[in-house]
Amino acid sequence: MLQKYTFTEKKDTRSGFGVGLHELGKKNPNIVALCADLTGSLKMDAFQKDFPERFVQVGIAEANMMGIAAGMTIGGKIPFTGTFANFSTGRVYDQIRQSIAYSGKNVKICASHAGLTLGEDGATHQILEDIGLMKMLPGMVVINPCDFNQTKAATLAIAEYHGPVYLRFGRPAVPNFTPSDTKFEIGKAIHLNEGKDVSIFATGHLVWKAIQACEQLEANGISAEIINIHTIKPLDTKAILDSVKKTKCVVTAEEHQENGGLGDSIAQLLSRQFPAPIEMVAVKDSFGESGTPDQLMTKYGLDTINIVEAALKVISRK
């Protein structure tokens, strides 16, 4: 039986982060926030206004921000850094690796405007490699929530986790369909629909598109299992293997490079423990370009129809 999902509004996931951060500020005096001259874009305004003594505006100095954040953990603070995903990873990889990951510092690296849906800012800002960069770092947790409610819940949850975390979210308004009271469990995938013909593992903005694809497949007599992989590291290997052992084929969907992303992680798992046909809906070894989010998702093959086509293709290979 197809599970139906609806939404009453579209909201940007970065706002879910902003609301979650502000709530954390009210709850925990050890929460501090640092921003690299993008307070409005990261929706950190409310935290800055109400807790100015716990907010550090470092300016356009992202590497310095990571070093400051690492140092603040030594005094028991829980720093949340905020800037675009491109500047949160590619620009500061050395500082994250050496000062945060290597020593297991309790820093929460919060990254907005990830992927193609950054839109008109173009290829230089549309990082599509960040999940790969961050998941390769030993001990780094990597989270990519799907909507406003889940991003807020993830923001609250990572404050309770001790260790480095990469939290990825975006700019566009997307369907806000997850329950507002759902508890976020790091490393625990969420089953959205039970199915028997194909397993579709989606993350971030592609989760809603996977739901739409499931509806189209159902109309053609195909039963798709949809699982929201919001935590890419640590991966919920049990949920993935249990699903694939039932359906015998896999589609992954993500707003990221095919190399190094969610599909890469699932393919590695399956190759070792349960080989099965797999198709990956992701960007194929390409930089982005300037355009509206919808135009870019269509051009680079990240639409609902692409998930449907991938499912049909992989089912034919069983």
Phi, psi and omega in degrees: 000124182291126176282128181267135177236136178227167176214153180257343181205159172255136180219150179280143182291332178298329177290329174298321175297314182300317179294318179296318180297317180297319178296320177298321179301324179286332185270324191228113182292348179274352177286126176233155181232139177233140181222146181257065172067029180222041185303314181293317181296328179270000180058040179262009185301315184296320178296315180300319183292316186271338181227058185299331181287348179246015180241131180240116174267105186272350184079191182280074184211065189297321179297318177298320180301317181294321178294318177298315181300316179299317180295323182295333179294332182296331177270010176091004178280158177243093185278137172247115178267147182223123169194182179298153182301323179299316182278342179280346185230290185302317184288334190235026187299320180298316181294321178295315182297311188280317189265338184246301186290314185301323181257009175063038182290147185276060181255137178253108183270107187253120194235117180259174175058040180277152172077189182293331186290000166300330169081237193294345179292342170086184191299327183294336181254344184273077182288132180239013182242359192294322179298316178299315179302315187280325182289339179285343180283123180304132176082357182274126173275137182235120185233135182223083185288166192259337183207183183303308184298318182289327178292318176300313181298321179294320179300316178294319185291321184290340176293333180274346181269132180264114179142171183288139180224140171250116180248119187250132177211185191222183186266320189284157173282125181232160180307129178259094191244347180281148181299141183291341183257010181290129178283135181269122177248115179301129177081010182242106181295158181244121176283120179261332179205134176276136179209170184234347187262329182202142175261124177247114179255117183235158179218151176062221183298342182278352180295314180295322177296326177294322176297316178297321178296320179301319179295319178293320178295319179301321180295340178256017175080017180252129182263109183255136174266126181248126179231128179273108177265082180284335177251113181274334173212121001287140182279140177280082186294326180295313180299320181293310182294319178301319181291313185290328176296334178276314188267333177072008175201158194223140166236134172247148183219126184201154176264072189196167172300145173300318177286125173090357184262206180298313181302321177301314181296317181291321178298320177298316180299311183293323181298330181273325192241333180199079182303133181206154177300141182219139171237140183244121172268105185195173177285133187264084172053051184216149167280164176275200178198175180284140179167173176288156178307315182296318178299317183289320179298324178289312183299322185265012171074037182243033181259172178305316182299328179292325177291318177301311181297320178296321179295315180297321180294315184288327177297324181291345182263358181295000000 
